[in-house]
Amino acid sequence: CSSPRLSSLCRLQRIHSHMMSSRAEPEVLLEKVGCAGVITLNRPKFLNALTLNMTRQIYPQLKKWEDDQEAAIVIIRGAGGKAFCAGGDIRAVTEAGKAGDALSEDFFREEYILNNAIGAYKKPYIALIDGITMGGGVGLSVHGRFRVATEKTLFAMPETAIGLFPDVGGGYFLPRLQGKLGLFLALTGFRLKGRDVQRVGVATHFVESKHIPDLEKELVDLKSPSAEDVSNVLLFSSSSVEGIVQNLKADDSSFAKKQAETLSKMSPTSMKITFRQLQAGATLSLSEVLVMEYRLSQACMRGCDFYEGVRAVLIDKDQSPKWNPPTLEEVSHQMVEQSFSSLGHKDLTF
């Protein structure tokens, strides 16, 4: 590309390549997977910032799926692993506003119409807010029935820093947060991270990021799911018993409250062993599982909770077992792993 002519040719080739690349990578992917309509925000280089074009694709598809009997739920996610959606395409709106272009009107009007459609959606709408979720990304998620945060979630409404205000329905959900938290978030643009996004009520559930693909598979594999079915999957989608308990406590539904109360009565050691047992058993054969379970049975015989549980439920029937350790936090990883250790020559054989 040394000569002017070759230089021009190279520029044309680069432009053509860019155009082909743009065509090959649509800004939003809309597909039907199992029982779910899946929306993937597909601008990872721009942290999936929302454009007017994306809004114009998402809205009609949402309305179509709402009337489609084969689409029982809708999942919205972000591509690239860094962001769900970092906001609206503010640069384009700014340039349009300065030039008096209609985009500055159309963008907000159609974005808000989409926000309202999400808030009024008749089917379970699940936003996987794994990564940066700000401004326009909040509008695509917070009004839906289910919002799943991860340890990578970074939530904020930073509009006052750019001479705007917390829009996309911020005037609705922010004052409904506990106390004056919404006002604090709106004025300061303060960033909430990870599980705190769930604790304050912006997210409804929490799942570790590495388990999001498994969660997606569970959701799309549901058969004719109701909102309650989706809720049950989300409540128990965690990498630890502690995480499940936290999800249940953060949920206001009667089902969650009942399950949280039930778990509070169970042996902490038994719950942690059971969680690990089902994790391991998912990839083992029946005979391998039975070898594992024999090891666990002998661990229970060596411990104290089994004897205390039998006393409280079957002998004295006072229904008040004194578990040791008494809390999940006090049951160490080492204690759980020891229960799965080989028994040597006493191992079960077939």
CSV table of C-alpha atoms in Angstrom, one decimal:
chain,number,residue,atom,x,y,z
A,1,CYS,CA,0.0,0.0,0.0
A,2,SER,CA,2.9,2.4,-0.8
A,3,SER,CA,1.5,4.2,-3.9
A,4,PRO,CA,-1.6,6.5,-3.6
A,5,ARG,CA,-3.5,4.2,-5.9
A,6,LEU,CA,-2.7,1.1,-3.8
A,7,SER,CA,-3.3,3.1,-0.6
A,8,SER,CA,-6.8,4.0,-1.8
A,9,LEU,CA,-7.4,0.4,-2.8
A,10,CYS,CA,-6.3,-0.8,0.6
A,11,ARG,CA,-8.7,1.7,2.3
A,12,LEU,CA,-11.5,0.4,0.1
A,13,GLN,CA,-10.6,-3.2,1.0
A,14,ARG,CA,-10.7,-2.3,4.7
A,15,ILE,CA,-14.0,-0.5,4.3
A,16,HIS,CA,-15.4,-3.5,2.4
A,17,SER,CA,-14.0,-5.8,5.0
A,18,HIS,CA,-15.6,-3.8,7.8
A,19,MET,CA,-19.0,-3.7,6.0
A,20,MET,CA,-18.8,-7.5,5.5
A,21,SER,CA,-17.9,-7.9,9.1
A,22,SER,CA,-20.8,-5.7,10.2
A,23,ARG,CA,-23.2,-7.7,8.0
A,24,ALA,CA,-21.8,-11.0,9.5
A,25,GLU,CA,-22.3,-9.8,13.0
A,26,PRO,CA,-25.9,-8.4,13.5
A,27,GLU,CA,-26.4,-6.1,16.5
A,28,VAL,CA,-29.0,-8.4,18.1
A,29,LEU,CA,-29.6,-12.1,17.7
A,30,LEU,CA,-33.2,-13.3,18.0
A,31,GLU,CA,-33.7,-17.1,18.1
A,32,LYS,CA,-36.0,-19.8,19.4
A,33,VAL,CA,-34.3,-22.3,21.7
A,34,GLY,CA,-36.5,-25.0,23.2
A,35,CYS,CA,-39.3,-23.3,25.1
A,36,ALA,CA,-37.6,-19.9,25.0
A,37,GLY,CA,-37.3,-16.9,22.8
A,38,VAL,CA,-33.7,-15.8,23.3
A,39,ILE,CA,-32.5,-12.3,22.7
A,40,THR,CA,-28.7,-11.8,22.6
A,41,LEU,CA,-27.4,-8.2,22.6
A,42,ASN,CA,-24.5,-8.6,20.2
A,43,ARG,CA,-22.3,-5.5,20.3
A,44,PRO,CA,-19.6,-6.8,22.7
A,45,LYS,CA,-17.0,-4.3,21.4
A,46,PHE,CA,-19.3,-1.6,22.5
A,47,LEU,CA,-20.4,-3.3,25.7
A,48,ASN,CA,-23.7,-4.2,24.0
A,49,ALA,CA,-24.8,-0.5,24.1
A,50,LEU,CA,-28.4,-0.3,22.8
A,51,THR,CA,-29.0,1.3,19.4
A,52,LEU,CA,-32.3,2.4,17.8
A,53,ASN,CA,-31.8,-0.4,15.3
A,54,MET,CA,-31.6,-3.0,18.1
A,55,THR,CA,-34.8,-1.6,19.7
A,56,ARG,CA,-36.6,-1.8,16.4
A,57,GLN,CA,-35.7,-5.5,16.2
A,58,ILE,CA,-36.4,-6.5,19.8
A,59,TYR,CA,-39.8,-4.8,20.2
A,60,PRO,CA,-41.7,-6.6,17.3
A,61,GLN,CA,-40.1,-9.9,18.2
A,62,LEU,CA,-41.2,-9.6,21.8
A,63,LYS,CA,-44.8,-8.9,20.7
A,64,LYS,CA,-44.6,-11.9,18.3
A,65,TRP,CA,-43.3,-14.3,21.0
A,66,GLU,CA,-46.0,-13.0,23.4
A,67,ASP,CA,-48.6,-14.6,21.1
A,68,ASP,CA,-46.5,-17.6,20.2
A,69,GLN,CA,-47.7,-20.7,22.1
A,70,GLU,CA,-44.4,-22.4,21.5
A,71,ALA,CA,-42.4,-19.6,23.2
A,72,ALA,CA,-43.2,-20.0,26.9
A,73,ILE,CA,-40.5,-17.7,28.2
A,74,VAL,CA,-38.1,-15.0,27.0
A,75,ILE,CA,-34.5,-14.8,27.9
A,76,ILE,CA,-32.4,-11.7,27.2
A,77,ARG,CA,-28.6,-11.8,27.5
A,78,GLY,CA,-25.4,-10.0,26.5
A,79,ALA,CA,-22.6,-11.3,24.3
A,80,GLY,CA,-18.9,-11.1,25.1
A,81,GLY,CA,-18.8,-11.8,28.8
A,82,LYS,CA,-18.1,-8.2,29.9
A,83,ALA,CA,-21.5,-6.6,29.8
A,84,PHE,CA,-25.2,-7.2,29.6
A,85,CYS,CA,-25.7,-3.7,28.3
A,86,ALA,CA,-23.7,-0.7,29.3
A,87,GLY,CA,-26.4,1.8,28.3
A,88,GLY,CA,-27.8,3.4,25.2
A,89,ASP,CA,-25.7,4.5,22.2
A,90,ILE,CA,-25.3,8.0,23.7
A,91,ARG,CA,-22.7,9.2,21.2
A,92,ALA,CA,-25.1,8.7,18.3
A,93,VAL,CA,-27.9,10.4,20.2
A,94,THR,CA,-25.6,13.3,21.1
A,95,GLU,CA,-24.5,13.8,17.5
A,96,ALA,CA,-28.2,13.6,16.3
A,97,GLY,CA,-29.3,16.1,19.0
A,98,LYS,CA,-26.7,18.6,17.9
A,99,ALA,CA,-27.7,18.2,14.3
A,100,GLY,CA,-31.4,18.4,14.9
A,101,ASP,CA,-31.7,14.8,13.6
A,102,ALA,CA,-34.9,12.9,14.3
A,103,LEU,CA,-32.8,10.1,15.9
A,104,SER,CA,-32.7,12.2,19.2
A,105,GLU,CA,-36.5,11.9,19.4
A,106,ASP,CA,-37.0,8.4,17.9
A,107,PHE,CA,-34.4,6.8,20.1
A,108,PHE,CA,-35.9,7.8,23.4
A,109,ARG,CA,-39.5,7.3,22.3
A,110,GLU,CA,-39.0,3.8,21.0
A,111,GLU,CA,-36.7,2.8,23.8
A,112,TYR,CA,-39.4,3.8,26.4
A,113,ILE,CA,-42.1,1.9,24.4
A,114,LEU,CA,-39.9,-1.1,24.6
A,115,ASN,CA,-39.4,-0.6,28.4
A,116,ASN,CA,-43.1,-0.5,28.9
A,117,ALA,CA,-43.6,-3.6,26.8
A,118,ILE,CA,-41.1,-5.5,29.0
A,119,GLY,CA,-42.9,-4.2,32.2
A,120,ALA,CA,-46.3,-5.4,30.9
A,121,TYR,CA,-45.0,-8.7,29.4
A,122,LYS,CA,-47.5,-11.5,29.9
A,123,LYS,CA,-44.9,-14.3,29.8
A,124,PRO,CA,-41.9,-14.9,32.1
A,125,TYR,CA,-39.1,-12.5,31.0
A,126,ILE,CA,-35.7,-13.4,32.3
A,127,ALA,CA,-32.7,-10.9,32.1
A,128,LEU,CA,-29.3,-12.4,32.7
A,129,ILE,CA,-27.5,-9.3,33.9
A,130,ASP,CA,-24.0,-10.9,33.9
A,131,GLY,CA,-21.6,-8.0,33.7
A,132,ILE,CA,-22.0,-4.2,33.2
A,133,THR,CA,-25.7,-3.2,33.4
A,134,MET,CA,-26.2,0.6,33.2
A,135,GLY,CA,-28.7,3.1,31.8
A,136,GLY,CA,-30.4,1.5,28.8
A,137,GLY,CA,-29.3,-1.9,30.0
A,138,VAL,CA,-31.3,-1.4,33.2
A,139,GLY,CA,-34.3,-0.5,31.1
A,140,LEU,CA,-34.0,-3.8,29.3
A,141,SER,CA,-33.9,-5.8,32.5
A,142,VAL,CA,-35.3,-4.2,35.7
A,143,HIS,CA,-38.9,-4.1,34.5
A,144,GLY,CA,-39.0,-7.8,33.7
A,145,ARG,CA,-40.2,-10.5,36.1
A,146,PHE,CA,-36.8,-12.1,36.7
A,147,ARG,CA,-33.4,-10.4,36.8
A,148,VAL,CA,-30.4,-12.7,37.5
A,149,ALA,CA,-27.2,-11.1,38.8
A,150,THR,CA,-23.8,-12.6,39.1
A,151,GLU,CA,-20.6,-11.7,40.8
A,152,LYS,CA,-19.6,-9.8,37.6
A,153,THR,CA,-22.7,-7.6,37.6
A,154,LEU,CA,-22.0,-3.9,37.9
A,155,PHE,CA,-25.2,-1.9,38.1
A,156,ALA,CA,-25.5,1.9,38.0
A,157,MET,CA,-27.6,4.8,36.8
A,158,PRO,CA,-24.9,7.4,36.1
A,159,GLU,CA,-27.0,9.8,34.1
A,160,THR,CA,-26.5,12.9,36.3
A,161,ALA,CA,-22.8,12.8,35.3
A,162,ILE,CA,-23.7,13.4,31.6
A,163,GLY,CA,-26.4,16.1,32.2
A,164,LEU,CA,-29.3,13.6,31.9
A,165,PHE,CA,-31.5,11.9,34.5
A,166,PRO,CA,-32.0,8.3,35.4
A,167,ASP,CA,-34.6,7.5,32.7
A,168,VAL,CA,-35.8,4.1,31.2
A,169,GLY,CA,-38.3,4.0,34.0
A,170,GLY,CA,-35.9,5.0,36.7
A,171,GLY,CA,-38.6,7.2,38.1
A,172,TYR,CA,-40.6,4.0,38.7
A,173,PHE,CA,-38.2,1.5,40.1
A,174,LEU,CA,-35.8,3.7,42.0
A,175,PRO,CA,-38.3,5.2,44.5
A,176,ARG,CA,-39.6,1.7,45.2
A,177,LEU,CA,-36.2,0.5,46.6
A,178,GLN,CA,-35.9,0.4,50.3
A,179,GLY,CA,-35.7,3.7,52.2
A,180,LYS,CA,-33.9,6.4,50.2
A,181,LEU,CA,-31.6,4.0,48.4
A,182,GLY,CA,-33.1,4.8,45.0
A,183,LEU,CA,-32.5,8.6,45.5
A,184,PHE,CA,-28.9,7.9,46.5
A,185,LEU,CA,-28.3,5.7,43.4
A,186,ALA,CA,-30.0,8.3,41.2
A,187,LEU,CA,-28.1,11.3,42.4
A,188,THR,CA,-24.6,9.8,42.8
A,189,GLY,CA,-24.5,7.1,40.1
A,190,PHE,CA,-23.1,4.8,42.8
A,191,ARG,CA,-22.1,1.4,41.4
A,192,LEU,CA,-23.6,-1.7,43.0
A,193,LYS,CA,-21.7,-4.9,42.5
A,194,GLY,CA,-22.4,-8.6,42.6
A,195,ARG,CA,-24.8,-10.0,45.2
A,196,ASP,CA,-25.5,-6.4,46.4
A,197,VAL,CA,-27.5,-5.9,43.2
A,198,GLN,CA,-29.8,-8.7,44.5
A,199,ARG,CA,-29.8,-7.6,48.1
A,200,VAL,CA,-31.2,-4.2,47.3
A,201,GLY,CA,-33.9,-5.6,45.0
A,202,VAL,CA,-32.6,-4.6,41.6
A,203,ALA,CA,-32.0,-8.2,40.8
A,204,THR,CA,-34.4,-11.0,41.9
A,205,HIS,CA,-31.9,-13.8,41.9
A,206,PHE,CA,-28.1,-14.5,42.0
A,207,VAL,CA,-26.1,-17.1,40.2
A,208,GLU,CA,-22.3,-17.5,39.8
A,209,SER,CA,-21.3,-16.4,36.3
A,210,LYS,CA,-19.8,-19.8,35.5
A,211,HIS,CA,-23.2,-21.4,36.1
A,212,ILE,CA,-25.1,-19.1,33.7
A,213,PRO,CA,-24.8,-21.6,30.7
A,214,ASP,CA,-26.2,-24.4,32.9
A,215,LEU,CA,-29.0,-22.1,34.0
A,216,GLU,CA,-29.9,-21.2,30.5
A,217,LYS,CA,-30.0,-24.9,29.5
A,218,GLU,CA,-32.3,-25.6,32.4
A,219,LEU,CA,-34.6,-22.8,31.5
A,220,VAL,CA,-34.9,-23.6,27.7
A,221,ASP,CA,-35.4,-27.3,28.5
A,222,LEU,CA,-38.5,-26.6,30.7
A,223,LYS,CA,-41.7,-28.1,29.3
A,224,SER,CA,-44.5,-25.5,29.2
A,225,PRO,CA,-43.1,-23.6,32.1
A,226,SER,CA,-45.1,-21.2,34.3
A,227,ALA,CA,-43.6,-18.2,36.2
A,228,GLU,CA,-43.5,-20.5,39.3
A,229,ASP,CA,-41.5,-23.1,37.4
A,230,VAL,CA,-39.0,-20.5,36.3
A,231,SER,CA,-38.8,-19.1,39.8
A,232,ASN,CA,-38.1,-22.5,41.3
A,233,VAL,CA,-35.2,-23.1,38.8
A,234,LEU,CA,-33.7,-19.7,39.6
A,235,LEU,CA,-34.0,-20.0,43.4
A,236,PHE,CA,-32.1,-23.3,43.4
A,237,SER,CA,-29.5,-22.2,40.8
A,238,SER,CA,-26.5,-21.6,43.0
A,239,SER,CA,-23.0,-23.2,43.5
A,240,SER,CA,-23.6,-23.6,47.2
A,241,VAL,CA,-26.2,-24.3,49.8
A,242,GLU,CA,-25.5,-20.9,51.3
A,243,GLY,CA,-26.3,-19.3,47.9
A,244,ILE,CA,-29.6,-21.1,47.7
A,245,VAL,CA,-30.6,-20.0,51.2
A,246,GLN,CA,-29.7,-16.4,50.3
A,247,ASN,CA,-31.8,-16.6,47.2
A,248,LEU,CA,-34.7,-17.9,49.1
A,249,LYS,CA,-34.4,-15.2,51.8
A,250,ALA,CA,-34.2,-12.5,49.2
A,251,ASP,CA,-37.4,-13.7,47.5
A,252,ASP,CA,-40.8,-12.4,48.8
A,253,SER,CA,-42.9,-15.2,47.4
A,254,SER,CA,-44.7,-17.6,49.8
A,255,PHE,CA,-43.0,-20.5,48.1
A,256,ALA,CA,-39.5,-19.1,48.8
A,257,LYS,CA,-40.4,-18.2,52.4
A,258,LYS,CA,-41.7,-21.7,53.1
A,259,GLN,CA,-38.6,-23.3,51.6
A,260,ALA,CA,-36.3,-21.0,53.5
A,261,GLU,CA,-38.1,-22.0,56.7
A,262,THR,CA,-37.8,-25.7,55.8
A,263,LEU,CA,-34.1,-25.5,55.2
A,264,SER,CA,-33.5,-23.7,58.5
A,265,LYS,CA,-34.6,-26.9,60.3
A,266,MET,CA,-32.3,-29.3,58.4
A,267,SER,CA,-28.9,-30.5,59.4
A,268,PRO,CA,-26.3,-28.0,58.0
A,269,THR,CA,-23.8,-30.9,57.5
A,270,SER,CA,-26.4,-33.1,55.7
A,271,MET,CA,-27.4,-30.2,53.4
A,272,LYS,CA,-23.8,-29.6,52.4
A,273,ILE,CA,-23.1,-33.3,51.9
A,274,THR,CA,-26.3,-33.7,49.8
A,275,PHE,CA,-25.4,-30.7,47.6
A,276,ARG,CA,-22.0,-32.2,46.9
A,277,GLN,CA,-23.5,-35.6,46.4
A,278,LEU,CA,-25.8,-34.5,43.7
A,279,GLN,CA,-23.1,-32.4,42.0
A,280,ALA,CA,-20.8,-35.4,41.8
A,281,GLY,CA,-23.6,-37.9,41.0
A,282,ALA,CA,-24.6,-36.1,37.9
A,283,THR,CA,-21.6,-37.5,36.0
A,284,LEU,CA,-21.2,-40.9,37.7
A,285,SER,CA,-22.7,-44.3,36.9
A,286,LEU,CA,-25.1,-46.0,39.2
A,287,SER,CA,-22.4,-48.3,40.7
A,288,GLU,CA,-20.1,-45.3,41.2
A,289,VAL,CA,-22.8,-43.4,42.9
A,290,LEU,CA,-23.5,-46.3,45.3
A,291,VAL,CA,-19.8,-46.6,46.2
A,292,MET,CA,-19.9,-42.9,47.0
A,293,GLU,CA,-23.1,-43.2,49.0
A,294,TYR,CA,-21.7,-46.0,51.1
A,295,ARG,CA,-18.8,-43.7,52.0
A,296,LEU,CA,-21.3,-41.0,53.0
A,297,SER,CA,-23.3,-43.5,55.1
A,298,GLN,CA,-20.3,-44.4,57.1
A,299,ALA,CA,-19.3,-40.7,57.5
A,300,CYS,CA,-22.8,-40.1,59.0
A,301,MET,CA,-22.3,-43.1,61.3
A,302,ARG,CA,-19.0,-41.5,62.5
A,303,GLY,CA,-20.7,-38.1,63.0
A,304,CYS,CA,-23.3,-36.9,65.5
A,305,ASP,CA,-26.1,-35.3,63.5
A,306,PHE,CA,-27.6,-38.6,62.4
A,307,TYR,CA,-28.0,-39.8,66.0
A,308,GLU,CA,-29.3,-36.4,67.1
A,309,GLY,CA,-31.8,-36.2,64.2
A,310,VAL,CA,-33.2,-39.7,64.9
A,311,ARG,CA,-33.5,-38.7,68.6
A,312,ALA,CA,-35.4,-35.5,67.8
A,313,VAL,CA,-37.7,-36.9,65.1
A,314,LEU,CA,-38.3,-40.5,66.0
A,315,ILE,CA,-37.4,-41.1,69.6
A,316,ASP,CA,-38.1,-38.1,71.8
A,317,LYS,CA,-40.2,-36.5,69.0
A,318,ASP,CA,-39.5,-33.0,70.3
A,319,GLN,CA,-38.6,-31.9,66.7
A,320,SER,CA,-35.8,-29.7,68.1
A,321,PRO,CA,-32.5,-31.3,67.0
A,322,LYS,CA,-29.3,-29.6,68.2
A,323,TRP,CA,-27.1,-29.8,65.1
A,324,ASN,CA,-23.3,-29.8,65.4
A,325,PRO,CA,-22.0,-27.7,63.7
A,326,PRO,CA,-25.2,-25.5,64.1
A,327,THR,CA,-24.8,-23.3,60.9
A,328,LEU,CA,-23.9,-23.8,57.3
A,329,GLU,CA,-20.9,-21.4,57.6
A,330,GLU,CA,-19.4,-23.6,60.3
A,331,VAL,CA,-19.5,-26.7,58.1
A,332,SER,CA,-16.1,-26.4,56.4
A,333,HIS,CA,-15.2,-27.6,52.9
A,334,GLN,CA,-12.7,-30.0,54.5
A,335,MET,CA,-15.4,-31.6,56.7
A,336,VAL,CA,-17.5,-32.2,53.6
A,337,GLU,CA,-14.7,-33.6,51.5
A,338,GLN,CA,-13.7,-36.0,54.2
A,339,SER,CA,-17.1,-37.6,54.0
A,340,PHE,CA,-16.4,-38.5,50.4
A,341,SER,CA,-12.9,-40.0,51.2
A,342,SER,CA,-12.1,-43.6,50.3
A,343,LEU,CA,-12.6,-46.2,53.0
A,344,GLY,CA,-9.7,-48.3,51.6
A,345,HIS,CA,-10.4,-52.0,51.9
A,346,LYS,CA,-13.8,-51.3,53.4
A,347,ASP,CA,-15.1,-49.5,50.3
A,348,LEU,CA,-18.2,-51.0,48.7
A,349,THR,CA,-17.4,-53.4,45.8
A,350,PHE,CA,-19.7,-55.2,43.4
